[in-house]
Coordinates of C-alpha atoms in Angstrom, one line a residue:
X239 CA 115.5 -129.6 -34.4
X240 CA 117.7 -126.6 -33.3
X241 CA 120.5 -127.2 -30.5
X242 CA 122.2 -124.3 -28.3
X243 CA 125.3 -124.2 -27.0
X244 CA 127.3 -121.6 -24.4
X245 CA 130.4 -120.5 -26.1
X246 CA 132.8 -119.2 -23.1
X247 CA 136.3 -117.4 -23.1
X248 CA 139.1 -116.4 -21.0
X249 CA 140.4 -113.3 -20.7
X250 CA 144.0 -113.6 -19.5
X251 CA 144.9 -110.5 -16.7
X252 CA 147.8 -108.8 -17.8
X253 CA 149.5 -106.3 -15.1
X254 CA 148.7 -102.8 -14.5
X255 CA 151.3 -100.8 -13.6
X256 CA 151.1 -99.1 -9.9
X257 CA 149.4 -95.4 -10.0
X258 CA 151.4 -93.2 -8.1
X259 CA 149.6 -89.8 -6.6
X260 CA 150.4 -87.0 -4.5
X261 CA 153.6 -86.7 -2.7
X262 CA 155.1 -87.9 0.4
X263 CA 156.4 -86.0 3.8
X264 CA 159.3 -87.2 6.2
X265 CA 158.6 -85.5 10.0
X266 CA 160.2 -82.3 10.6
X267 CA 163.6 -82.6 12.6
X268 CA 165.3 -79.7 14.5
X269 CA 168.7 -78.2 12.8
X270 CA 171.5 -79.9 14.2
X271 CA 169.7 -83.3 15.0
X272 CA 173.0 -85.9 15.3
X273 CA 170.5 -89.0 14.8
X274 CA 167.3 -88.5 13.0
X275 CA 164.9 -91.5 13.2
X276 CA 163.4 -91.2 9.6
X277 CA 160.3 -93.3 8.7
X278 CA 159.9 -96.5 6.4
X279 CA 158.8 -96.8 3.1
X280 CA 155.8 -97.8 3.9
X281 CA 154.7 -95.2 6.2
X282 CA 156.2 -92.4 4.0
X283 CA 154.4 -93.9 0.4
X284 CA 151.8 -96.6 1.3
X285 CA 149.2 -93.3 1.0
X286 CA 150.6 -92.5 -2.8
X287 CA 149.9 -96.3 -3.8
X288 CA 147.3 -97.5 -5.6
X289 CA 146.9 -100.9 -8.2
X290 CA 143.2 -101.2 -8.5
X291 CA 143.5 -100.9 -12.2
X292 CA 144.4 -104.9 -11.6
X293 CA 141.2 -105.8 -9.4
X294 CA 138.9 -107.4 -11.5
X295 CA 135.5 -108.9 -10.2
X296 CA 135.6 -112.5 -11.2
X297 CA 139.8 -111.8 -12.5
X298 CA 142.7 -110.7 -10.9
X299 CA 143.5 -108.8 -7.8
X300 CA 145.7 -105.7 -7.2
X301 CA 149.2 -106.5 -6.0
X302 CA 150.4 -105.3 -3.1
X303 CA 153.5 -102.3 -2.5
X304 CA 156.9 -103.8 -2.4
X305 CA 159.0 -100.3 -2.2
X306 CA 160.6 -98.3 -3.9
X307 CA 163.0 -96.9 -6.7
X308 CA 164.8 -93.7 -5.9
X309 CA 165.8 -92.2 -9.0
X310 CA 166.3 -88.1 -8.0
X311 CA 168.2 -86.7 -5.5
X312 CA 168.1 -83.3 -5.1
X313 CA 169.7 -82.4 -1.6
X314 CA 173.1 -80.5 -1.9
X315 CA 176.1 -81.1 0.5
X316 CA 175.3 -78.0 2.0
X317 CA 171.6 -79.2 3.3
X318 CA 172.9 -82.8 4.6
X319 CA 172.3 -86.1 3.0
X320 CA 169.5 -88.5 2.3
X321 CA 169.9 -91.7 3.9
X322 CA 168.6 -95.4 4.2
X323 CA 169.0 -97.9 6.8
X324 CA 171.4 -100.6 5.2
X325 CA 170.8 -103.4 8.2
X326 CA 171.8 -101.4 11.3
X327 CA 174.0 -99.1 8.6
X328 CA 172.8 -96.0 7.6
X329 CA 173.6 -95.2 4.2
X330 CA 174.1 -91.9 1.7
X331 CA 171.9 -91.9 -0.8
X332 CA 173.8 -90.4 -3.8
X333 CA 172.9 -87.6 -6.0
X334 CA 173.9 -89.3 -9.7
X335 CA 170.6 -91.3 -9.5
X336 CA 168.3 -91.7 -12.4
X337 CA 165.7 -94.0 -14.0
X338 CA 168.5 -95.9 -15.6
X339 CA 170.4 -96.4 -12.3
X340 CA 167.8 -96.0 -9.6
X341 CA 168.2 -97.3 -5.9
X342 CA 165.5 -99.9 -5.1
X343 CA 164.1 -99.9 -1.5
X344 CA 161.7 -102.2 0.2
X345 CA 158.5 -100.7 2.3
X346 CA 160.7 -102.2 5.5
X347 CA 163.5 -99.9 5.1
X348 CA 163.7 -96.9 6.6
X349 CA 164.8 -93.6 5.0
X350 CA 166.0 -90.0 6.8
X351 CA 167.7 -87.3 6.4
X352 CA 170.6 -86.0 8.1
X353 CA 171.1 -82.1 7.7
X354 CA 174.1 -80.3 7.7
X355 CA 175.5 -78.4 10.3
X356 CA 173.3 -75.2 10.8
X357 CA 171.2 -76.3 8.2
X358 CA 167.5 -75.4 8.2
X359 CA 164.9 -75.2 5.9
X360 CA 163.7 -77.3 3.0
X361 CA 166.5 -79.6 1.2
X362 CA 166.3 -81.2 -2.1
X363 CA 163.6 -83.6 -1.8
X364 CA 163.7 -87.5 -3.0
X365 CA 162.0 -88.4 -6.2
X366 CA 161.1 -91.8 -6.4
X367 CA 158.9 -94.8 -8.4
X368 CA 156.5 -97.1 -6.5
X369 CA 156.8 -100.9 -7.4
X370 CA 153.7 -104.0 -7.2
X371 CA 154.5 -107.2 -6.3
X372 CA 153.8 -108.0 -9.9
X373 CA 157.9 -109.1 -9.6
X374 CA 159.8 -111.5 -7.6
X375 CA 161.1 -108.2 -4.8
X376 CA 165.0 -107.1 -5.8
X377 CA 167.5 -107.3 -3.4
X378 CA 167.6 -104.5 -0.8
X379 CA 169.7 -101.4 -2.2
X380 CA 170.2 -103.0 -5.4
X381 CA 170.5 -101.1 -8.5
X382 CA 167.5 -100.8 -10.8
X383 CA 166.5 -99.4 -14.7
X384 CA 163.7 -98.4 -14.4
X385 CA 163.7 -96.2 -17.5
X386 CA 160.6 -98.4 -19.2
X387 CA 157.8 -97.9 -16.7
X388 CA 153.8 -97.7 -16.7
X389 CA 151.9 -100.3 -18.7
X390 CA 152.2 -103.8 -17.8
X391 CA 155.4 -102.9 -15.6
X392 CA 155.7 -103.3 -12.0
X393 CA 156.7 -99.5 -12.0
X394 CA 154.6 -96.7 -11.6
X395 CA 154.5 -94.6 -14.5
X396 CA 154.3 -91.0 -12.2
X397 CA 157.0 -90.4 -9.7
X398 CA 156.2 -89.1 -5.8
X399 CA 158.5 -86.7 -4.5
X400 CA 159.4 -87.2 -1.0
X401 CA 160.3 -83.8 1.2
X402 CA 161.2 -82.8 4.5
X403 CA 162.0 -79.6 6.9
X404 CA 164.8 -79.0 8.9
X405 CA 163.4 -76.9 11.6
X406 CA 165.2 -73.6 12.5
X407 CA 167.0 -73.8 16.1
X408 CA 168.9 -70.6 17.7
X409 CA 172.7 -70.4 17.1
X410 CA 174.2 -68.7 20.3
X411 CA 176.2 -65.4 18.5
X412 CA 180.0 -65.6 18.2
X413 CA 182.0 -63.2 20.0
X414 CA 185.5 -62.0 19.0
X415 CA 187.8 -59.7 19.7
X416 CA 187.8 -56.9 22.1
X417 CA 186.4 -53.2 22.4
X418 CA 187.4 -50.1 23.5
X419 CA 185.5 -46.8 25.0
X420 CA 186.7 -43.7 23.9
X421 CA 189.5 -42.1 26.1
X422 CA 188.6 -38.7 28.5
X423 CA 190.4 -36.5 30.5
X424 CA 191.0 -36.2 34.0
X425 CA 188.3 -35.0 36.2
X426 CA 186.0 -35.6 33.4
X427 CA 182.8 -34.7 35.5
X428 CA 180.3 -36.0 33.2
X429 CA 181.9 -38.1 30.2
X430 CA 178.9 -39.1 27.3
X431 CA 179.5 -42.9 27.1
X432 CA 178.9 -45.1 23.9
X433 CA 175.9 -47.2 23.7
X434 CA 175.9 -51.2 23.6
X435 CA 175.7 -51.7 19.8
X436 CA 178.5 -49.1 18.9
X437 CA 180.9 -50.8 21.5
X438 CA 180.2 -54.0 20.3
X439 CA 178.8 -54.4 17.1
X440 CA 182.1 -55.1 15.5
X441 CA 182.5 -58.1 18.2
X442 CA 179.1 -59.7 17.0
X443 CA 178.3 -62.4 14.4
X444 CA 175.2 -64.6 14.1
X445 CA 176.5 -66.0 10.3
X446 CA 175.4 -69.5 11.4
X447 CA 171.7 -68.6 11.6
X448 CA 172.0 -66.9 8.0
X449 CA 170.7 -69.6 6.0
X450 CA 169.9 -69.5 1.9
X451 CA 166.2 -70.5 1.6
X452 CA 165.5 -70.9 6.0
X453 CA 166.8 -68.8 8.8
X454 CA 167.9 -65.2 9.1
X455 CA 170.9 -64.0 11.6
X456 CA 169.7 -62.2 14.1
X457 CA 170.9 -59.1 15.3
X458 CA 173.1 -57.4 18.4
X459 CA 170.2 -57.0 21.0
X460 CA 172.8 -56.3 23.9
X461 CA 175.5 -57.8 26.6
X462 CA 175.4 -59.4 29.6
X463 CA 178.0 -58.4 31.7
X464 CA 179.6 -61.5 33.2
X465 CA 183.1 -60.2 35.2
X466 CA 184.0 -56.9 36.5
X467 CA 186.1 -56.1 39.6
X468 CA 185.1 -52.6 40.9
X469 CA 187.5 -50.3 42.3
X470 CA 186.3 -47.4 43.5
X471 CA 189.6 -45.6 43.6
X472 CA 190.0 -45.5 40.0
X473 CA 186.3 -44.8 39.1
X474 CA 183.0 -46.4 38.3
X475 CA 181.7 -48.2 35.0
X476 CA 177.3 -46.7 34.9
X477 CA 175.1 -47.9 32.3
X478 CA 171.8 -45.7 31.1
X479 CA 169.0 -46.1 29.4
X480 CA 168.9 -42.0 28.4
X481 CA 172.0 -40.8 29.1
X482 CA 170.7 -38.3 31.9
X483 CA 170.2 -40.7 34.8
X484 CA 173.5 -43.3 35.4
X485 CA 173.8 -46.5 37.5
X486 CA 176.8 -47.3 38.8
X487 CA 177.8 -51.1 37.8
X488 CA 178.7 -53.2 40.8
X489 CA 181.1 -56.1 41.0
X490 CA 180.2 -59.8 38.8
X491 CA 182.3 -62.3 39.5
X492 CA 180.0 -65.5 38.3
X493 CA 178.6 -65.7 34.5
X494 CA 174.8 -66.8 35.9
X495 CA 174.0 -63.7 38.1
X496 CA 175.3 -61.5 35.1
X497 CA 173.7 -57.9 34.5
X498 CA 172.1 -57.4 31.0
X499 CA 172.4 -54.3 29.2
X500 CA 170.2 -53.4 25.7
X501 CA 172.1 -52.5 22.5
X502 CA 170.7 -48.7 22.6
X503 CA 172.0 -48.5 26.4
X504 CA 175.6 -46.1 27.4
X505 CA 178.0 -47.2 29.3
X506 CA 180.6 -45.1 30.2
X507 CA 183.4 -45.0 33.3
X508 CA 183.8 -41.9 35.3
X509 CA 187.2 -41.7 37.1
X510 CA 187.6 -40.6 40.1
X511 CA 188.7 -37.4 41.3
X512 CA 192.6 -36.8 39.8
X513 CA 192.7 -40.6 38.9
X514 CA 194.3 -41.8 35.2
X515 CA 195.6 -44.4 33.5
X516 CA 193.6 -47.5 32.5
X517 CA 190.4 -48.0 33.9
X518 CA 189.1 -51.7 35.2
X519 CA 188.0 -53.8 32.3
X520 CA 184.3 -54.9 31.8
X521 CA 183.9 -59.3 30.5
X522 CA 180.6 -59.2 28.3
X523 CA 178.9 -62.4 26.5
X524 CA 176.7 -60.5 23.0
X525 CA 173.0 -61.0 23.6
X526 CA 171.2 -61.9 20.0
X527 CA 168.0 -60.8 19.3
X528 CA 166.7 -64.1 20.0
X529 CA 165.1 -63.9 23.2
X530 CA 163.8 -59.8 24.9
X531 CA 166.7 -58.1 26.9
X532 CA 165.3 -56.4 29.8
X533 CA 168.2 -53.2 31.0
X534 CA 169.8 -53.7 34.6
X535 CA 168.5 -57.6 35.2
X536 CA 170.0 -60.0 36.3
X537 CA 170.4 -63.1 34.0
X538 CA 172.7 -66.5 33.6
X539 CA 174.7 -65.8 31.1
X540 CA 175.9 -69.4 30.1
X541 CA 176.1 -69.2 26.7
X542 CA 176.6 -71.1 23.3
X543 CA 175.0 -73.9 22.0
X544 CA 171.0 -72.9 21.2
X545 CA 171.7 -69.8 23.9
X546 CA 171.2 -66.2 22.7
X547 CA 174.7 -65.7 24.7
X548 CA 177.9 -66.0 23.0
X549 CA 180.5 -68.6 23.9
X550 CA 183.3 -66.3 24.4
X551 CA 183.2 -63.0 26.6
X552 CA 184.3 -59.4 25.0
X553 CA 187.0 -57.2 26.9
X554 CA 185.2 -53.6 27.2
X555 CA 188.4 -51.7 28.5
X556 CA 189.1 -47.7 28.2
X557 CA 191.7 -45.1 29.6
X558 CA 191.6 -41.9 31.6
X559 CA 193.6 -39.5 29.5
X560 CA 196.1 -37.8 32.8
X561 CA 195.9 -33.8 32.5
X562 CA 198.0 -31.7 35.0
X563 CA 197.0 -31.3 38.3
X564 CA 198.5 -27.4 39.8
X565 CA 201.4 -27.8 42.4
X566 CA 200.2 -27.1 45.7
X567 CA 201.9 -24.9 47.5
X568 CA 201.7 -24.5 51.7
X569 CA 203.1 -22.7 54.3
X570 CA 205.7 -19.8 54.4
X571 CA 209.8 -20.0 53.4
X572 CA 212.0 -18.0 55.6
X573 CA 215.2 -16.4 54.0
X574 CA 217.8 -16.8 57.3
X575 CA 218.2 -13.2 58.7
X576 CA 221.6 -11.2 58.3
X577 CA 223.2 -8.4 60.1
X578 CA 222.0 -5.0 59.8
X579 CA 224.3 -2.5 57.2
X580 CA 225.7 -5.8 55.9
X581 CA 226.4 -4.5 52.6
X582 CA 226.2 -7.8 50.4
X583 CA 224.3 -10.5 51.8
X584 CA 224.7 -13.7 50.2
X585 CA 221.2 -14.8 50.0
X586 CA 219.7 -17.9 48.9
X587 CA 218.7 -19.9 45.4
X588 CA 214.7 -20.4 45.2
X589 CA 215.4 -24.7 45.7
X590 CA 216.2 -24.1 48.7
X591 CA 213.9 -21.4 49.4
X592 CA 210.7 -22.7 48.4
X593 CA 211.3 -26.9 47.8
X594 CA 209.9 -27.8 51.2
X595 CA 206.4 -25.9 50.3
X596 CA 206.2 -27.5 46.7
X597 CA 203.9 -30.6 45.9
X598 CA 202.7 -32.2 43.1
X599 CA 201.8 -35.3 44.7
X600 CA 198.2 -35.3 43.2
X601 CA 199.7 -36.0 39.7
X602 CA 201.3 -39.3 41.0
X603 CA 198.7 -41.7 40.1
X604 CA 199.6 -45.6 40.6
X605 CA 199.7 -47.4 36.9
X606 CA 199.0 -43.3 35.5
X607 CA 200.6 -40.0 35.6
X608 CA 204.1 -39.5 37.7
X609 CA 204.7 -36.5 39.9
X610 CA 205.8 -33.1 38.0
X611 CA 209.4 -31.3 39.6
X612 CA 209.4 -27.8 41.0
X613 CA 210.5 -25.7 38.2
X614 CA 210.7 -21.5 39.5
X615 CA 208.4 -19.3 41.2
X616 CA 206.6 -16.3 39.9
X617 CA 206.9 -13.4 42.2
X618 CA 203.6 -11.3 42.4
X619 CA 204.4 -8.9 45.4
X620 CA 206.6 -7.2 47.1
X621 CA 206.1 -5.7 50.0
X622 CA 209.6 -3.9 51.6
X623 CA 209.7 -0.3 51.7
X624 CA 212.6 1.9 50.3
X625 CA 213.6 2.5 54.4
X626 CA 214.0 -1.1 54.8
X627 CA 215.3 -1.8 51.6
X628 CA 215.5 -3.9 48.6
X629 CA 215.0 -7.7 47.6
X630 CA 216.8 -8.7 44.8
X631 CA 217.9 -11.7 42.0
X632 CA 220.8 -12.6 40.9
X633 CA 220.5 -11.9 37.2
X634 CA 223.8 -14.4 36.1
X635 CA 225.7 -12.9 38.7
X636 CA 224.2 -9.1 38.7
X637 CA 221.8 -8.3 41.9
X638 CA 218.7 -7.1 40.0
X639 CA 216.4 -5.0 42.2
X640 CA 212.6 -6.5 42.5
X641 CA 210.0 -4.4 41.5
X642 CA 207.4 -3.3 44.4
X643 CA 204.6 -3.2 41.8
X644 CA 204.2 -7.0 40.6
X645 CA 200.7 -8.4 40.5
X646 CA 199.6 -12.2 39.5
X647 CA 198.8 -10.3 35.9
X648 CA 202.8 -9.5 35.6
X649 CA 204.8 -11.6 38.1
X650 CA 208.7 -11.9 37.5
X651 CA 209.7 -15.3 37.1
X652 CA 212.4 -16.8 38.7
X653 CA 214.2 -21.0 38.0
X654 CA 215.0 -22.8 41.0
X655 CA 218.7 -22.3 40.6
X656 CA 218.1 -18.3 40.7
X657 CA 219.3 -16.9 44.5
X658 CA 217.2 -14.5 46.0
X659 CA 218.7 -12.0 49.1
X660 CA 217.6 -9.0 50.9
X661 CA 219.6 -5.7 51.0
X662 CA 218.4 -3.9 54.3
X663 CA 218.9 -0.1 53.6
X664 CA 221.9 1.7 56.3
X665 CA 221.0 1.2 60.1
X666 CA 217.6 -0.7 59.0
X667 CA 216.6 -3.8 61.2
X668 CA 213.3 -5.9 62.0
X669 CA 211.4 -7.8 59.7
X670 CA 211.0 -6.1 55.9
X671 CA 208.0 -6.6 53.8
X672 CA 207.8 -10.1 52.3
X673 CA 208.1 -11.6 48.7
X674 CA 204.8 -13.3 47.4
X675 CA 205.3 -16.1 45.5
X676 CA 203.2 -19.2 43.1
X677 CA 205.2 -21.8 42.6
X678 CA 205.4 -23.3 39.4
X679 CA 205.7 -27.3 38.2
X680 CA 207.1 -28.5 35.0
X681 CA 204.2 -29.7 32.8
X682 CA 204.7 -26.3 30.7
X683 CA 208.2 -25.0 29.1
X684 CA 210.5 -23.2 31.3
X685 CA 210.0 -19.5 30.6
X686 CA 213.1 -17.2 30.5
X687 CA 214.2 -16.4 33.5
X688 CA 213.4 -12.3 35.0
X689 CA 210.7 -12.2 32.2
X690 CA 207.0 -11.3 33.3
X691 CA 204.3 -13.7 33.6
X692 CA 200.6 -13.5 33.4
X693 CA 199.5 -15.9 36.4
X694 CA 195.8 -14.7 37.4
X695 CA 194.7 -18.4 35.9
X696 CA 196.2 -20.2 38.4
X697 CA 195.5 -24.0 39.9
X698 CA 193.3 -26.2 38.5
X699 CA 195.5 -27.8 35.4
X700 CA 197.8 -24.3 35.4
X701 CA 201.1 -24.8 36.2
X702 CA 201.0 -22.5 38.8
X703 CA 199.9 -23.0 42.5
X704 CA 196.1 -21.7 43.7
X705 CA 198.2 -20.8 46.8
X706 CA 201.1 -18.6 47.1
X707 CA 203.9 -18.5 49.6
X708 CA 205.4 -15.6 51.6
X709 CA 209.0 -15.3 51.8
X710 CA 210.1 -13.2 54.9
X711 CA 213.3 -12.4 56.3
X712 CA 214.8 -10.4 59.3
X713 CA 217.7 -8.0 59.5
X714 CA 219.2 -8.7 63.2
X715 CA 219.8 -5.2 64.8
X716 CA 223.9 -4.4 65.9
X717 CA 225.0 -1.9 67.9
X718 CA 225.6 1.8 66.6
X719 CA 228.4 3.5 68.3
X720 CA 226.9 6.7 69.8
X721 CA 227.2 10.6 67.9
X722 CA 229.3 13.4 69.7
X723 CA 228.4 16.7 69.1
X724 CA 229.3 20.4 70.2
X725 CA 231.0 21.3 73.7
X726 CA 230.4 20.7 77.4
X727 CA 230.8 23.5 80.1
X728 CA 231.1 22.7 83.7
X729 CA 229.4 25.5 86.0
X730 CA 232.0 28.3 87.3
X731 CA 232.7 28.1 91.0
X732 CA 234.3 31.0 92.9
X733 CA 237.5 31.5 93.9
X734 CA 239.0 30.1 97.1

């Protein structure tokens, strides 16, 4: 007879090592976040983890995820730091990490990253192992050699990397320094201006938004102008958006109702009429190119922080270059009248002939230009005939006759210490022809005195008056005994 039997086994389940896939993500945090949340380990690999090499039908099960073992660390000083919640503690996560001294992590604990300041962009990501609960669970940040992995270990034998973004935020632009429009002249009429970006480009940064491998700095895109006391007596700041048509700037005294200005934009300051010295200064925050500026608005100006208004203000200032103003001369000078036939009249020096009718008050400018002094005259007529008689200067103590043919193109000029007299001609008395005279201020050289001046360009920034003055005189009449002449005869009568 034959007999049967069943002859049965066992087939003893040995571990599989974890299969690791893919890689992991940590949320996006904005630059600058003080306290990141971060994620746990379980959130950020439970997706890469997979043991179902080790489920077996009828055999053993796949064990579960019981964290990690960071052994790559790839985030420089510069980006931030890689972290994990020790308790309540969060902890660095240092660079030297490797497979031989790896940092083990369970799926409870969480893990973040805590950029730099100004940071953005992508930092060194995490590489990491996943462990099964094919092993009693290490402590919590303990060290671990992983360095055999795969097979029958607990380890996985590819790695996940773990990444994250630091998400680009505005840095408001640092201001520094001051700037400085271009000097004019006087009276300047119609002065060009500079625009926005040449004023202030030299004031503008935006390095902390220039970020290897995440942000670019962004560029000037114009001022707000946040202080400015306007004083029409010295001038008026105008902006323009083509240099043809100019608005005149009004007072800001508070930074949010400040008035934006683009970079292409001119400003300029036109002085008032005969005004110099230094003008009223602008306060500007820098505009970056963050945000659209719109010319002439109004805007609040508050800045720093993730503003596209710096911090700290720029001083716009300039000066009004002080050109000479002519001395204005007014009224008439009177040379006090002597005695017909007197034969050497004293006369008088042009001071204090002509002082009273000299003014150069439009050159005294408060903080600016002080007034000029009266210097001479230049005589351009004469008006006395030969019957009346002669004016004359005293040429270092010789009475030099004045010429009866001067003109403005060849006037005779004469300093303020010079005298000046009439000499009537015998038995002449009345009022002679008068001396024409422009007076003359002290912004030019003194010229010789008696030599001939060209002064048909006259006012305006001459030194010479637009006006002249007439200097008159009178020659009081005295008696002249009366002229005998010949014989008298008395009529003949007869005798007795």
């Amino acid at each position: 007879m034959l007999f049967r039997s069943a002859l049965s086994t066992t087939i003893t389940a040995v571990n599989d090592a974890p299969v690791a896939t893919g890689s992991a993500t940590l949320a996006a945090v904005d630059e600058d976040t003080p306290s990141p949340p971060g994620a746990t380990v379980s959130s950020l690999f439970g997706g890469n983890f997979s043991d179902s090499t080790d489920t077996v039908a009828g055999g053993s099960t796949a064990n579960s995820f019981i964290g990690v073992v960071v052994t790559g660390n790839a985030a420089t000083a510069a980006q931030g730091t890689w972290q994990w919640l020790n308790g309540s503690t969060w902890t660095n996560i240092v660079t030297s990490l490797s497979d031989s001294s790896g940092l083990f992590l369970t799926t409870a604990t969480s893990v973040r990253f805590a950029p730099a300041k100004d940071f953005n962009g992508a930092p060194g990501s995490l590489t990491v192992r996943l462990v099964d609960s094919s092993i009693a669970a290490p402590t919590n940040g303990s060290t671990q050699n992983v360095s055999t992995n795969g097979g029958t270990t607990a380890y996985s034998a590819a790695t996940v990397a773990l990444s994250t973004t630091i998400t680009a935020v505005n840095d408001a632009p640092v201001a520094s320094g001051s700037a400085t429009l271009a000097a004019v002249n006087e009276d300047t009429s119609s002065p060009p201006g500079a625009t926005v970006s040449s004023l202030f480009g030299g004031n503008f940064s935006d390095a902390a938004d220039q970020v290897a491998g995440g942000s670019s700095a962004n560029t000037l895109a114009g001022v707000a102008i946040s202080g400015y006391t306007a004083d029409s007596t010295k001038g008026v700041w105008q902006y323009s958006s083509n240099g043809t048509a100019w608005t005149t700037i009004g007072s800001v005294s508070v930074v949010t109702s400040a008035l934006s200005l683009k970079s292409t934009d001119l400003l300029r300051f036109l002085p008032a009429a005969n005004w110099n010295g230094t003008a009223p200064t602008l306060t500007v925050k820098l505009i970056d190119s963050s945000t659209t500026v719109t010319t002439g608005a109004t805007v609040n100006a508050t800045g720093g922080g993730t503003t596209a208004y710096s911090s700290a203000t720029v001083t716009l200032g300039t000066t009004i270059t002080a050109v000479n103003d002519a001395p204005v001369a007014s009224g008439s000078a009177t040379l006090a009248a002597v005695n017909e036939d007197t034969s050497s009249p004293s006369g008088d020096t042009v001071t204090n002939l002509f002082t009273r009718n000299f003014s150069d008050s439009t050159d005294t400018v408060a903080g600016g230009s002080t007034a000029n002094s009266f210097m001479g005259v230049v005589v351009t007529g004469n008006a006395a005939t030969t019957a009346q008689g002669t004016w004359q200067w005293n040429n270092a103590g010789t009475w030099t006759n004045i010429a009866t043919t001067l003109s403005d193109s060849s006037g005779l000029f004469l300093t303020t210490a010079t005298g000046i007299r009439f000499l009537p001609a015998a038995n002449f008395n009345g009022a002679p022809g008068s001396l024409t005279v422009r007076l003359v201020d002290s912004s030019i050289a003194a010229p010789a005195n008696g030599s001939t001046q060209n002064v048909s360009s006259n006012g305006g920034t001459t030194a010479y008056s637009a006006a002249t003055v007439a200097l008159s005189t009178t020659i009081t009449a005295v008696n002249d005994a009366p002229v005998a002449t010949g014989s008298a005869t008395l009529a003949a009568v007869d005798e007795d």
